[in-house]
Amino acid sequence: MVEIAERLTTRTFGRRIFSFDSIDSTNSFAKNIAHEVEEGTLVIAEEQTAGRGRLGRSWQSERENNLTFSIIIKPDILAEHLGVLSLYAGLAVTEALQAQTQLVPHCKWPNDVLIGGKKCCGILSESTLAREKATSVVIGIGINVNQSSFPDDILATSLSLEAGRVFDRVNVLAAVLAKLEEWYRCIRMQEYTRIIDAWKSHAPMLGRHMRIKHNDDVLEGIARRIETDGSLILQSNGRELKLTAGDVSILNK
Ligand code: BT5
């Protein structure tokens, strides 16, 4: 993907690029260089040998068919608002994929983008904190673009499986970076409600019954709303519970 730089429409996002044929994890590399590079730096790889999800889970992605990359931002955001960053990234990816494919992707709390109920993008945002604020944040994004099959044990899909055609990965990347840069203004201005409102417009899960697994707990209830810190309010057994992380399954009730 050598021609990335020429195809970008952004001012800062992706203007410095570290591109690898193979690397352990773009997030790990980005975390190591975050303190010494400018905001918007892109780390991208054709293949990750140890691509990571949350809680030590792995991200599996066929080389040369997909996008696996990380963006470094320095948002000067209070630690208590960090949860908004996964929603911000999910919103940007959703809008970019919709424009590129004419499909209708959905945001799933806290960090996925789904098409037809299957995961086509995962987001891993990792922060370095100092004095209650994030000094740098690495937003790792994996998008299944042209992969044509997935292991049976994961409910995954790709843009090409859903649309029935192959996509130019650099076009998809450029569209995602443009949306990340566009919505980043709201992060900078601390307009978190604007991000959450836009995110909600792509998230049919609100109002639905769901099961949420977090550590060893399993909770069931109705997803009521998203708070300005990005947490999910679940109504369960007459109580409102505030959740900052977890794995959601929608129940057909
Ligand atoms: C995520 O974690 O979804 C975050 C994935 C972030 C990946 C990017 S790639 C670039 C950057 N560098 C990294 O090392 N990571 C980031 P989580 O919500 O924990 O979901 C992980 C789960 O998703 C796995 O346990 C599988 O069940 C499933 N999964 C793995 N690979 C997948 C794929 N290609 N498509 C859909 N689902 C997948």
PDB file of C-alpha atoms and ligand atoms in Angstrom:
ATOM      1  CA  MET A   1       0.000   0.000   0.000  1.00  0.00           C
ATOM      2  CA  VAL A   2       2.763   2.401  -0.982  1.00  0.00           C
ATOM      3  CA  GLU A   3       0.499   4.998  -2.554  1.00  0.00           C
ATOM      4  CA  ILE A   4      -1.411   5.839   0.626  1.00  0.00           C
ATOM      5  CA  ALA A   5      -0.007   9.349   1.060  1.00  0.00           C
ATOM      6  CA  GLU A   6      -1.099  10.521  -2.425  1.00  0.00           C
ATOM      7  CA  ARG A   7      -4.653   9.352  -1.918  1.00  0.00           C
ATOM      8  CA  LEU A   8      -5.385  11.004   1.431  1.00  0.00           C
ATOM      9  CA  THR A   9      -7.611  14.073   1.702  1.00  0.00           C
ATOM     10  CA  THR A  10      -6.733  14.774   5.342  1.00  0.00           C
ATOM     11  CA  ARG A  11      -4.613  17.599   6.740  1.00  0.00           C
ATOM     12  CA  THR A  12      -3.021  15.834   9.688  1.00  0.00           C
ATOM     13  CA  PHE A  13      -4.360  12.278   9.974  1.00  0.00           C
ATOM     14  CA  GLY A  14      -2.051   9.924   8.086  1.00  0.00           C
ATOM     15  CA  ARG A  15       0.399  12.642   7.097  1.00  0.00           C
ATOM     16  CA  ARG A  16       3.183  10.670   8.753  1.00  0.00           C
ATOM     17  CA  ILE A  17       3.089   6.965   7.992  1.00  0.00           C
ATOM     18  CA  PHE A  18       4.930   3.941   9.390  1.00  0.00           C
ATOM     19  CA  SER A  19       4.098   1.107   7.006  1.00  0.00           C
ATOM     20  CA  PHE A  20       5.069  -2.526   7.636  1.00  0.00           C
ATOM     21  CA  ASP A  21       4.778  -5.711   5.639  1.00  0.00           C
ATOM     22  CA  SER A  22       4.582  -7.679   8.890  1.00  0.00           C
ATOM     23  CA  ILE A  23       4.597  -6.584  12.521  1.00  0.00           C
ATOM     24  CA  ASP A  24       3.449  -8.022  15.852  1.00  0.00           C
ATOM     25  CA  SER A  25       0.740  -5.382  16.409  1.00  0.00           C
ATOM     26  CA  THR A  26       0.340  -1.880  14.996  1.00  0.00           C
ATOM     27  CA  ASN A  27      -1.058  -0.802  18.400  1.00  0.00           C
ATOM     28  CA  SER A  28       2.035  -2.048  20.231  1.00  0.00           C
ATOM     29  CA  PHE A  29       4.354  -0.231  17.817  1.00  0.00           C
ATOM     30  CA  ALA A  30       2.248   2.946  17.953  1.00  0.00           C
ATOM     31  CA  LYS A  31       2.245   2.937  21.769  1.00  0.00           C
ATOM     32  CA  ASN A  32       6.045   2.796  21.767  1.00  0.00           C
ATOM     33  CA  ILE A  33       6.488   5.786  19.460  1.00  0.00           C
ATOM     34  CA  ALA A  34       3.469   7.840  20.582  1.00  0.00           C
ATOM     35  CA  HIS A  35       5.440  10.233  22.799  1.00  0.00           C
ATOM     36  CA  GLU A  36       7.848  11.231  20.025  1.00  0.00           C
ATOM     37  CA  VAL A  37       5.622  11.596  16.954  1.00  0.00           C
ATOM     38  CA  GLU A  38       3.039  14.147  15.915  1.00  0.00           C
ATOM     39  CA  GLU A  39      -0.690  13.697  16.304  1.00  0.00           C
ATOM     40  CA  GLY A  40      -2.312  11.884  13.403  1.00  0.00           C
ATOM     41  CA  THR A  41       0.622   9.533  12.807  1.00  0.00           C
ATOM     42  CA  LEU A  42      -0.528   6.331  11.096  1.00  0.00           C
ATOM     43  CA  VAL A  43       0.953   2.881  11.702  1.00  0.00           C
ATOM     44  CA  ILE A  44      -0.256   0.304   9.193  1.00  0.00           C
ATOM     45  CA  ALA A  45       0.662  -3.288   8.390  1.00  0.00           C
ATOM     46  CA  GLU A  46      -0.222  -5.886   5.787  1.00  0.00           C
ATOM     47  CA  GLU A  47       0.015  -8.563   8.447  1.00  0.00           C
ATOM     48  CA  GLN A  48       0.026  -8.678  12.249  1.00  0.00           C
ATOM     49  CA  THR A  49       1.557 -11.721  13.902  1.00  0.00           C
ATOM     50  CA  ALA A  50       0.011 -10.819  17.283  1.00  0.00           C
ATOM     51  CA  GLY A  51      -2.936  -8.551  16.451  1.00  0.00           C
ATOM     52  CA  ARG A  52      -4.772  -7.774  19.667  1.00  0.00           C
ATOM     53  CA  GLY A  53      -8.374  -7.306  20.737  1.00  0.00           C
ATOM     54  CA  ARG A  54      -9.498  -6.399  24.262  1.00  0.00           C
ATOM     55  CA  LEU A  55      -8.627  -8.519  27.316  1.00  0.00           C
ATOM     56  CA  GLY A  56      -5.855 -10.426  25.583  1.00  0.00           C
ATOM     57  CA  ARG A  57      -8.082 -11.642  22.767  1.00  0.00           C
ATOM     58  CA  SER A  58      -6.634 -11.902  19.272  1.00  0.00           C
ATOM     59  CA  TRP A  59      -7.530 -10.124  16.058  1.00  0.00           C
ATOM     60  CA  GLN A  60      -7.259 -12.445  13.071  1.00  0.00           C
ATOM     61  CA  SER A  61      -6.935 -10.910   9.665  1.00  0.00           C
ATOM     62  CA  GLU A  62      -5.773 -12.344   6.332  1.00  0.00           C
ATOM     63  CA  ARG A  63      -2.784 -10.481   4.916  1.00  0.00           C
ATOM     64  CA  GLU A  64      -3.313  -8.197   1.891  1.00  0.00           C
ATOM     65  CA  ASN A  65      -7.092  -8.497   2.072  1.00  0.00           C
ATOM     66  CA  ASN A  66      -7.940  -6.200   4.961  1.00  0.00           C
ATOM     67  CA  LEU A  67      -6.923  -3.077   6.862  1.00  0.00           C
ATOM     68  CA  THR A  68      -5.088  -3.216  10.185  1.00  0.00           C
ATOM     69  CA  PHE A  69      -3.822   0.124  11.399  1.00  0.00           C
ATOM     70  CA  SER A  70      -3.449   2.473  14.362  1.00  0.00           C
ATOM     71  CA  ILE A  71      -3.733   6.230  14.635  1.00  0.00           C
ATOM     72  CA  ILE A  72      -2.008   8.225  17.350  1.00  0.00           C
ATOM     73  CA  ILE A  73      -3.923  11.162  18.835  1.00  0.00           C
ATOM     74  CA  LYS A  74      -3.126  13.577  21.668  1.00  0.00           C
ATOM     75  CA  PRO A  75      -6.599  14.739  22.650  1.00  0.00           C
ATOM     76  CA  ASP A  76      -5.972  16.351  26.052  1.00  0.00           C
ATOM     77  CA  ILE A  77      -9.047  14.486  27.301  1.00  0.00           C
ATOM     78  CA  LEU A  78      -9.854  13.750  30.948  1.00  0.00           C
ATOM     79  CA  ALA A  79      -9.473  10.103  31.881  1.00  0.00           C
ATOM     80  CA  GLU A  80     -13.170   9.968  32.803  1.00  0.00           C
ATOM     81  CA  HIS A  81     -14.141  10.709  29.184  1.00  0.00           C
ATOM     82  CA  LEU A  82     -11.878   8.130  27.526  1.00  0.00           C
ATOM     83  CA  GLY A  83     -14.831   5.853  26.813  1.00  0.00           C
ATOM     84  CA  VAL A  84     -16.014   8.328  24.197  1.00  0.00           C
ATOM     85  CA  LEU A  85     -12.978   7.607  22.039  1.00  0.00           C
ATOM     86  CA  SER A  86     -14.089   4.106  21.027  1.00  0.00           C
ATOM     87  CA  LEU A  87     -17.510   5.526  20.120  1.00  0.00           C
ATOM     88  CA  TYR A  88     -15.838   8.335  18.155  1.00  0.00           C
ATOM     89  CA  ALA A  89     -13.782   5.817  16.167  1.00  0.00           C
ATOM     90  CA  GLY A  90     -16.769   3.507  15.622  1.00  0.00           C
ATOM     91  CA  LEU A  91     -18.824   6.438  14.364  1.00  0.00           C
ATOM     92  CA  ALA A  92     -16.103   7.530  11.941  1.00  0.00           C
ATOM     93  CA  VAL A  93     -15.673   3.994  10.583  1.00  0.00           C
ATOM     94  CA  THR A  94     -19.428   3.480  10.247  1.00  0.00           C
ATOM     95  CA  GLU A  95     -19.947   6.691   8.295  1.00  0.00           C
ATOM     96  CA  ALA A  96     -16.943   6.030   6.071  1.00  0.00           C
ATOM     97  CA  LEU A  97     -17.972   2.445   5.299  1.00  0.00           C
ATOM     98  CA  GLN A  98     -21.533   3.512   4.567  1.00  0.00           C
ATOM     99  CA  ALA A  99     -20.326   6.127   2.077  1.00  0.00           C
ATOM    100  CA  GLN A 100     -17.859   3.725   0.434  1.00  0.00           C
ATOM    101  CA  THR A 101     -20.129   0.690   0.146  1.00  0.00           C
ATOM    102  CA  GLN A 102     -23.756   1.920   0.264  1.00  0.00           C
ATOM    103  CA  LEU A 103     -24.282  -0.804   2.871  1.00  0.00           C
ATOM    104  CA  VAL A 104     -25.764   0.065   6.256  1.00  0.00           C
ATOM    105  CA  PRO A 105     -23.213  -0.629   8.998  1.00  0.00           C
ATOM    106  CA  HIS A 106     -24.218  -0.319  12.658  1.00  0.00           C
ATOM    107  CA  CYS A 107     -22.295   0.785  15.717  1.00  0.00           C
ATOM    108  CA  LYS A 108     -22.293  -1.717  18.566  1.00  0.00           C
ATOM    109  CA  TRP A 109     -21.292  -0.580  22.049  1.00  0.00           C
ATOM    110  CA  PRO A 110     -18.556  -0.223  22.945  1.00  0.00           C
ATOM    111  CA  ASN A 111     -16.156  -0.898  20.097  1.00  0.00           C
ATOM    112  CA  ASP A 112     -17.520  -2.770  17.085  1.00  0.00           C
ATOM    113  CA  VAL A 113     -18.986  -2.022  13.700  1.00  0.00           C
ATOM    114  CA  LEU A 114     -21.377  -4.646  12.353  1.00  0.00           C
ATOM    115  CA  ILE A 115     -22.983  -5.272   9.002  1.00  0.00           C
ATOM    116  CA  GLY A 116     -26.052  -7.518   8.965  1.00  0.00           C
ATOM    117  CA  GLY A 117     -25.372  -8.376  12.629  1.00  0.00           C
ATOM    118  CA  LYS A 118     -21.820  -9.613  11.917  1.00  0.00           C
ATOM    119  CA  LYS A 119     -18.615  -7.889  12.943  1.00  0.00           C
ATOM    120  CA  CYS A 120     -16.689  -6.211  10.139  1.00  0.00           C
ATOM    121  CA  CYS A 121     -14.552  -3.905  12.276  1.00  0.00           C
ATOM    122  CA  GLY A 122     -13.038  -4.007  15.745  1.00  0.00           C
ATOM    123  CA  ILE A 123     -11.531  -1.065  17.585  1.00  0.00           C
ATOM    124  CA  LEU A 124      -8.958  -1.122  20.380  1.00  0.00           C
ATOM    125  CA  SER A 125      -8.220   2.212  21.977  1.00  0.00           C
ATOM    126  CA  GLU A 126      -5.286   2.356  24.403  1.00  0.00           C
ATOM    127  CA  SER A 127      -4.291   5.421  26.409  1.00  0.00           C
ATOM    128  CA  THR A 128      -1.249   6.711  28.203  1.00  0.00           C
ATOM    129  CA  LEU A 129      -2.282   8.806  31.192  1.00  0.00           C
ATOM    130  CA  ALA A 130      -0.583  11.514  33.219  1.00  0.00           C
ATOM    131  CA  ARG A 131      -2.281  13.507  35.968  1.00  0.00           C
ATOM    132  CA  GLU A 132      -5.856  12.404  35.174  1.00  0.00           C
ATOM    133  CA  LYS A 133      -5.462  13.234  31.473  1.00  0.00           C
ATOM    134  CA  ALA A 134      -4.556  11.202  28.394  1.00  0.00           C
ATOM    135  CA  THR A 135      -1.225  12.353  26.993  1.00  0.00           C
ATOM    136  CA  SER A 136      -1.574  10.092  23.978  1.00  0.00           C
ATOM    137  CA  VAL A 137      -4.096   7.599  22.732  1.00  0.00           C
ATOM    138  CA  VAL A 138      -3.595   4.861  20.167  1.00  0.00           C
ATOM    139  CA  ILE A 139      -6.728   3.954  18.273  1.00  0.00           C
ATOM    140  CA  GLY A 140      -6.302   0.571  16.610  1.00  0.00           C
ATOM    141  CA  ILE A 141      -8.722  -0.347  13.862  1.00  0.00           C
ATOM    142  CA  GLY A 142      -9.153  -3.632  12.041  1.00  0.00           C
ATOM    143  CA  ILE A 143     -11.529  -3.647   9.066  1.00  0.00           C
ATOM    144  CA  ASN A 144     -12.418  -6.789   7.128  1.00  0.00           C
ATOM    145  CA  VAL A 145     -12.381  -5.501   3.569  1.00  0.00           C
ATOM    146  CA  ASN A 146     -11.938  -8.293   1.008  1.00  0.00           C
ATOM    147  CA  GLN A 147     -11.564 -11.424   3.133  1.00  0.00           C
ATOM    148  CA  SER A 148     -13.901 -14.084   1.774  1.00  0.00           C
ATOM    149  CA  SER A 149     -14.184 -16.505   4.693  1.00  0.00           C
ATOM    150  CA  PHE A 150     -13.745 -16.519   8.481  1.00  0.00           C
ATOM    151  CA  PRO A 151     -13.238 -19.187  11.146  1.00  0.00           C
ATOM    152  CA  ASP A 152     -16.552 -20.798  12.165  1.00  0.00           C
ATOM    153  CA  ASP A 153     -16.203 -19.684  15.786  1.00  0.00           C
ATOM    154  CA  ILE A 154     -16.372 -15.944  15.029  1.00  0.00           C
ATOM    155  CA  LEU A 155     -19.428 -14.088  13.776  1.00  0.00           C
ATOM    156  CA  ALA A 156     -17.590 -11.983  11.222  1.00  0.00           C
ATOM    157  CA  THR A 157     -18.103 -10.557   7.769  1.00  0.00           C
ATOM    158  CA  SER A 158     -16.279  -8.334   5.309  1.00  0.00           C
ATOM    159  CA  LEU A 159     -17.275  -5.490   3.028  1.00  0.00           C
ATOM    160  CA  SER A 160     -16.811  -7.675  -0.041  1.00  0.00           C
ATOM    161  CA  LEU A 161     -18.900 -10.543   1.362  1.00  0.00           C
ATOM    162  CA  GLU A 162     -21.731  -8.108   2.103  1.00  0.00           C
ATOM    163  CA  ALA A 163     -21.554  -6.040  -1.081  1.00  0.00           C
ATOM    164  CA  GLY A 164     -20.569  -8.794  -3.512  1.00  0.00           C
ATOM    165  CA  ARG A 165     -17.619  -6.850  -4.911  1.00  0.00           C
ATOM    166  CA  VAL A 166     -13.991  -6.175  -4.124  1.00  0.00           C
ATOM    167  CA  PHE A 167     -12.985  -2.839  -2.574  1.00  0.00           C
ATOM    168  CA  ASP A 168      -9.868  -0.749  -3.025  1.00  0.00           C
ATOM    169  CA  ARG A 169      -8.359  -0.808   0.471  1.00  0.00           C
ATOM    170  CA  VAL A 170      -6.630   2.559   0.115  1.00  0.00           C
ATOM    171  CA  ASN A 171      -9.940   4.222  -0.751  1.00  0.00           C
ATOM    172  CA  VAL A 172     -11.507   2.694   2.357  1.00  0.00           C
ATOM    173  CA  LEU A 173      -8.561   3.796   4.499  1.00  0.00           C
ATOM    174  CA  ALA A 174      -8.655   7.341   3.097  1.00  0.00           C
ATOM    175  CA  ALA A 175     -12.396   7.582   3.803  1.00  0.00           C
ATOM    176  CA  VAL A 176     -11.954   6.370   7.394  1.00  0.00           C
ATOM    177  CA  LEU A 177      -9.091   8.780   8.071  1.00  0.00           C
ATOM    178  CA  ALA A 178     -11.134  11.668   6.656  1.00  0.00           C
ATOM    179  CA  LYS A 179     -14.027  10.863   8.989  1.00  0.00           C
ATOM    180  CA  LEU A 180     -11.699  10.403  11.961  1.00  0.00           C
ATOM    181  CA  GLU A 181     -10.222  13.823  11.280  1.00  0.00           C
ATOM    182  CA  GLU A 182     -13.648  15.414  10.787  1.00  0.00           C
ATOM    183  CA  TRP A 183     -15.120  14.095  14.063  1.00  0.00           C
ATOM    184  CA  TYR A 184     -11.882  14.764  15.924  1.00  0.00           C
ATOM    185  CA  ARG A 185     -12.849  18.437  16.033  1.00  0.00           C
ATOM    186  CA  CYS A 186     -15.666  17.494  18.427  1.00  0.00           C
ATOM    187  CA  ILE A 187     -13.201  15.625  20.638  1.00  0.00           C
ATOM    188  CA  ARG A 188     -10.954  18.686  20.679  1.00  0.00           C
ATOM    189  CA  MET A 189     -13.891  20.993  21.509  1.00  0.00           C
ATOM    190  CA  GLN A 190     -15.145  18.504  24.147  1.00  0.00           C
ATOM    191  CA  GLU A 191     -18.439  18.255  22.255  1.00  0.00           C
ATOM    192  CA  TYR A 192     -18.948  14.682  23.369  1.00  0.00           C
ATOM    193  CA  THR A 193     -22.730  14.896  23.172  1.00  0.00           C
ATOM    194  CA  ARG A 194     -22.535  15.568  19.431  1.00  0.00           C
ATOM    195  CA  ILE A 195     -20.475  12.425  18.974  1.00  0.00           C
ATOM    196  CA  ILE A 196     -22.804  10.344  21.120  1.00  0.00           C
ATOM    197  CA  ASP A 197     -25.912  11.664  19.335  1.00  0.00           C
ATOM    198  CA  ALA A 198     -24.407  10.823  15.938  1.00  0.00           C
ATOM    199  CA  TRP A 199     -23.253   7.424  17.230  1.00  0.00           C
ATOM    200  CA  LYS A 200     -26.794   6.700  18.505  1.00  0.00           C
ATOM    201  CA  SER A 201     -28.238   7.402  15.061  1.00  0.00           C
ATOM    202  CA  HIS A 202     -26.225   4.387  13.818  1.00  0.00           C
ATOM    203  CA  ALA A 203     -26.893   2.175  16.836  1.00  0.00           C
ATOM    204  CA  PRO A 204     -30.227   0.330  16.825  1.00  0.00           C
ATOM    205  CA  MET A 205     -29.262  -1.457  20.065  1.00  0.00           C
ATOM    206  CA  LEU A 206     -30.617   1.274  22.342  1.00  0.00           C
ATOM    207  CA  GLY A 207     -33.994   0.254  23.771  1.00  0.00           C
ATOM    208  CA  ARG A 208     -33.298  -3.431  23.096  1.00  0.00           C
ATOM    209  CA  HIS A 209     -32.951  -6.307  25.550  1.00  0.00           C
ATOM    210  CA  MET A 210     -29.383  -7.431  25.839  1.00  0.00           C
ATOM    211  CA  ARG A 211     -26.977  -9.639  27.701  1.00  0.00           C
ATOM    212  CA  ILE A 212     -23.683  -8.118  28.749  1.00  0.00           C
ATOM    213  CA  LYS A 213     -20.716 -10.165  29.914  1.00  0.00           C
ATOM    214  CA  HIS A 214     -18.094  -8.312  31.895  1.00  0.00           C
ATOM    215  CA  ASN A 215     -15.320 -10.212  33.677  1.00  0.00           C
ATOM    216  CA  ASP A 216     -17.248 -13.009  35.425  1.00  0.00           C
ATOM    217  CA  ASP A 217     -20.561 -11.134  35.563  1.00  0.00           C
ATOM    218  CA  VAL A 218     -23.440 -11.668  33.168  1.00  0.00           C
ATOM    219  CA  LEU A 219     -26.154  -9.016  33.209  1.00  0.00           C
ATOM    220  CA  GLU A 220     -29.426  -8.829  31.302  1.00  0.00           C
ATOM    221  CA  GLY A 221     -31.577  -5.788  30.778  1.00  0.00           C
ATOM    222  CA  ILE A 222     -32.586  -3.007  28.428  1.00  0.00           C
ATOM    223  CA  ALA A 223     -29.978  -0.630  27.032  1.00  0.00           C
ATOM    224  CA  ARG A 224     -31.353   2.752  28.053  1.00  0.00           C
ATOM    225  CA  ARG A 225     -28.795   5.364  27.007  1.00  0.00           C
ATOM    226  CA  ILE A 226     -25.174   6.321  26.547  1.00  0.00           C
ATOM    227  CA  GLU A 227     -23.697   8.847  28.994  1.00  0.00           C
ATOM    228  CA  THR A 228     -21.303  11.628  27.994  1.00  0.00           C
ATOM    229  CA  ASP A 229     -18.385   9.552  29.260  1.00  0.00           C
ATOM    230  CA  GLY A 230     -19.297   6.793  26.785  1.00  0.00           C
ATOM    231  CA  SER A 231     -20.717   4.416  29.416  1.00  0.00           C
ATOM    232  CA  LEU A 232     -23.878   2.400  28.798  1.00  0.00           C
ATOM    233  CA  ILE A 233     -26.842   2.600  31.162  1.00  0.00           C
ATOM    234  CA  LEU A 234     -28.537  -0.767  31.460  1.00  0.00           C
ATOM    235  CA  GLN A 235     -31.907  -1.093  33.142  1.00  0.00           C
ATOM    236  CA  SER A 236     -31.875  -4.425  34.932  1.00  0.00           C
ATOM    237  CA  ASN A 237     -34.302  -5.675  37.580  1.00  0.00           C
ATOM    238  CA  GLY A 238     -35.652  -2.184  38.186  1.00  0.00           C
ATOM    239  CA  ARG A 239     -32.183  -0.648  38.668  1.00  0.00           C
ATOM    240  CA  GLU A 240     -30.030   1.430  36.358  1.00  0.00           C
ATOM    241  CA  LEU A 241     -26.495   0.091  36.044  1.00  0.00           C
ATOM    242  CA  LYS A 242     -23.639   2.058  34.542  1.00  0.00           C
ATOM    243  CA  LEU A 243     -21.270  -0.071  32.453  1.00  0.00           C
ATOM    244  CA  THR A 244     -17.927   1.056  31.081  1.00  0.00           C
ATOM    245  CA  ALA A 245     -16.938  -2.207  29.355  1.00  0.00           C
ATOM    246  CA  GLY A 246     -18.357  -5.558  28.370  1.00  0.00           C
ATOM    247  CA  ASP A 247     -19.404  -7.851  25.542  1.00  0.00           C
ATOM    248  CA  VAL A 248     -22.930  -7.262  24.342  1.00  0.00           C
ATOM    249  CA  SER A 249     -25.340  -9.712  22.720  1.00  0.00           C
ATOM    250  CA  ILE A 250     -28.738  -8.461  21.638  1.00  0.00           C
ATOM    251  CA  LEU A 251     -31.588 -10.726  22.780  1.00  0.00           C
ATOM    252  CA  ASN A 252     -34.644 -11.184  20.595  1.00  0.00           C
ATOM    253  CA  LYS A 253     -37.204 -10.275  23.262  1.00  0.00           C
TER     254      LYS A 253
HETATM  255  C1  BT5 B   1     -11.639  -5.893  19.105  1.00  0.00           C
HETATM  256  O1  BT5 B   1     -11.484  -6.550  20.296  1.00  0.00           O
HETATM  257  O2  BT5 B   1     -12.545  -6.037  18.343  1.00  0.00           O
HETATM  258  C2  BT5 B   1     -10.497  -4.949  18.786  1.00  0.00           C
HETATM  259  C3  BT5 B   1      -9.754  -5.345  17.551  1.00  0.00           C
HETATM  260  C4  BT5 B   1      -8.719  -4.320  17.181  1.00  0.00           C
HETATM  261  C5  BT5 B   1      -7.840  -4.806  16.062  1.00  0.00           C
HETATM  262  C6  BT5 B   1      -6.904  -3.733  15.590  1.00  0.00           C
HETATM  263  S1  BT5 B   1      -6.035  -4.208  14.146  1.00  0.00           S
HETATM  264  C7  BT5 B   1      -4.955  -2.879  14.305  1.00  0.00           C
HETATM  265  C8  BT5 B   1      -4.674  -2.689  15.779  1.00  0.00           C
HETATM  266  N1  BT5 B   1      -3.528  -3.477  16.212  1.00  0.00           N
HETATM  267  C9  BT5 B   1      -3.891  -4.430  17.080  1.00  0.00           C
HETATM  268  O3  BT5 B   1      -3.105  -5.256  17.600  1.00  0.00           O
HETATM  269  N2  BT5 B   1      -5.230  -4.387  17.305  1.00  0.00           N
HETATM  270  C10 BT5 B   1      -5.834  -3.286  16.583  1.00  0.00           C
HETATM  271  P1  BT5 B   1     -12.614  -7.435  20.978  1.00  0.00           P
HETATM  272  O4  BT5 B   1     -13.881  -6.656  21.117  1.00  0.00           O
HETATM  273  O5  BT5 B   1     -11.972  -7.979  22.189  1.00  0.00           O
HETATM  274  O6  BT5 B   1     -12.896  -8.570  19.941  1.00  0.00           O
HETATM  275  C11 BT5 B   1     -11.980  -9.610  19.716  1.00  0.00           C
HETATM  276  C12 BT5 B   1     -12.808 -10.790  19.197  1.00  0.00           C
HETATM  277  O7  BT5 B   1     -13.281 -10.505  17.873  1.00  0.00           O
HETATM  278  C13 BT5 B   1     -12.000 -12.073  19.069  1.00  0.00           C
HETATM  279  O8  BT5 B   1     -11.980 -12.780  20.285  1.00  0.00           O
HETATM  280  C14 BT5 B   1     -12.793 -12.829  17.983  1.00  0.00           C
HETATM  281  O9  BT5 B   1     -13.931 -13.457  18.547  1.00  0.00           O
HETATM  282  C15 BT5 B   1     -13.312 -11.689  17.111  1.00  0.00           C
HETATM  283  N3  BT5 B   1     -12.463 -11.486  15.920  1.00  0.00           N
HETATM  284  C16 BT5 B   1     -11.139 -11.735  15.754  1.00  0.00           C
HETATM  285  N4  BT5 B   1     -10.752 -11.384  14.520  1.00  0.00           N
HETATM  286  C17 BT5 B   1     -11.863 -10.911  13.880  1.00  0.00           C
HETATM  287  C18 BT5 B   1     -12.122 -10.411  12.587  1.00  0.00           C
HETATM  288  N5  BT5 B   1     -11.173 -10.291  11.653  1.00  0.00           N
HETATM  289  N6  BT5 B   1     -13.380 -10.014  12.297  1.00  0.00           N
HETATM  290  C19 BT5 B   1     -14.374 -10.087  13.209  1.00  0.00           C
HETATM  291  N7  BT5 B   1     -14.200 -10.575  14.439  1.00  0.00           N
HETATM  292  C20 BT5 B   1     -12.951 -10.980  14.785  1.00  0.00           C
END
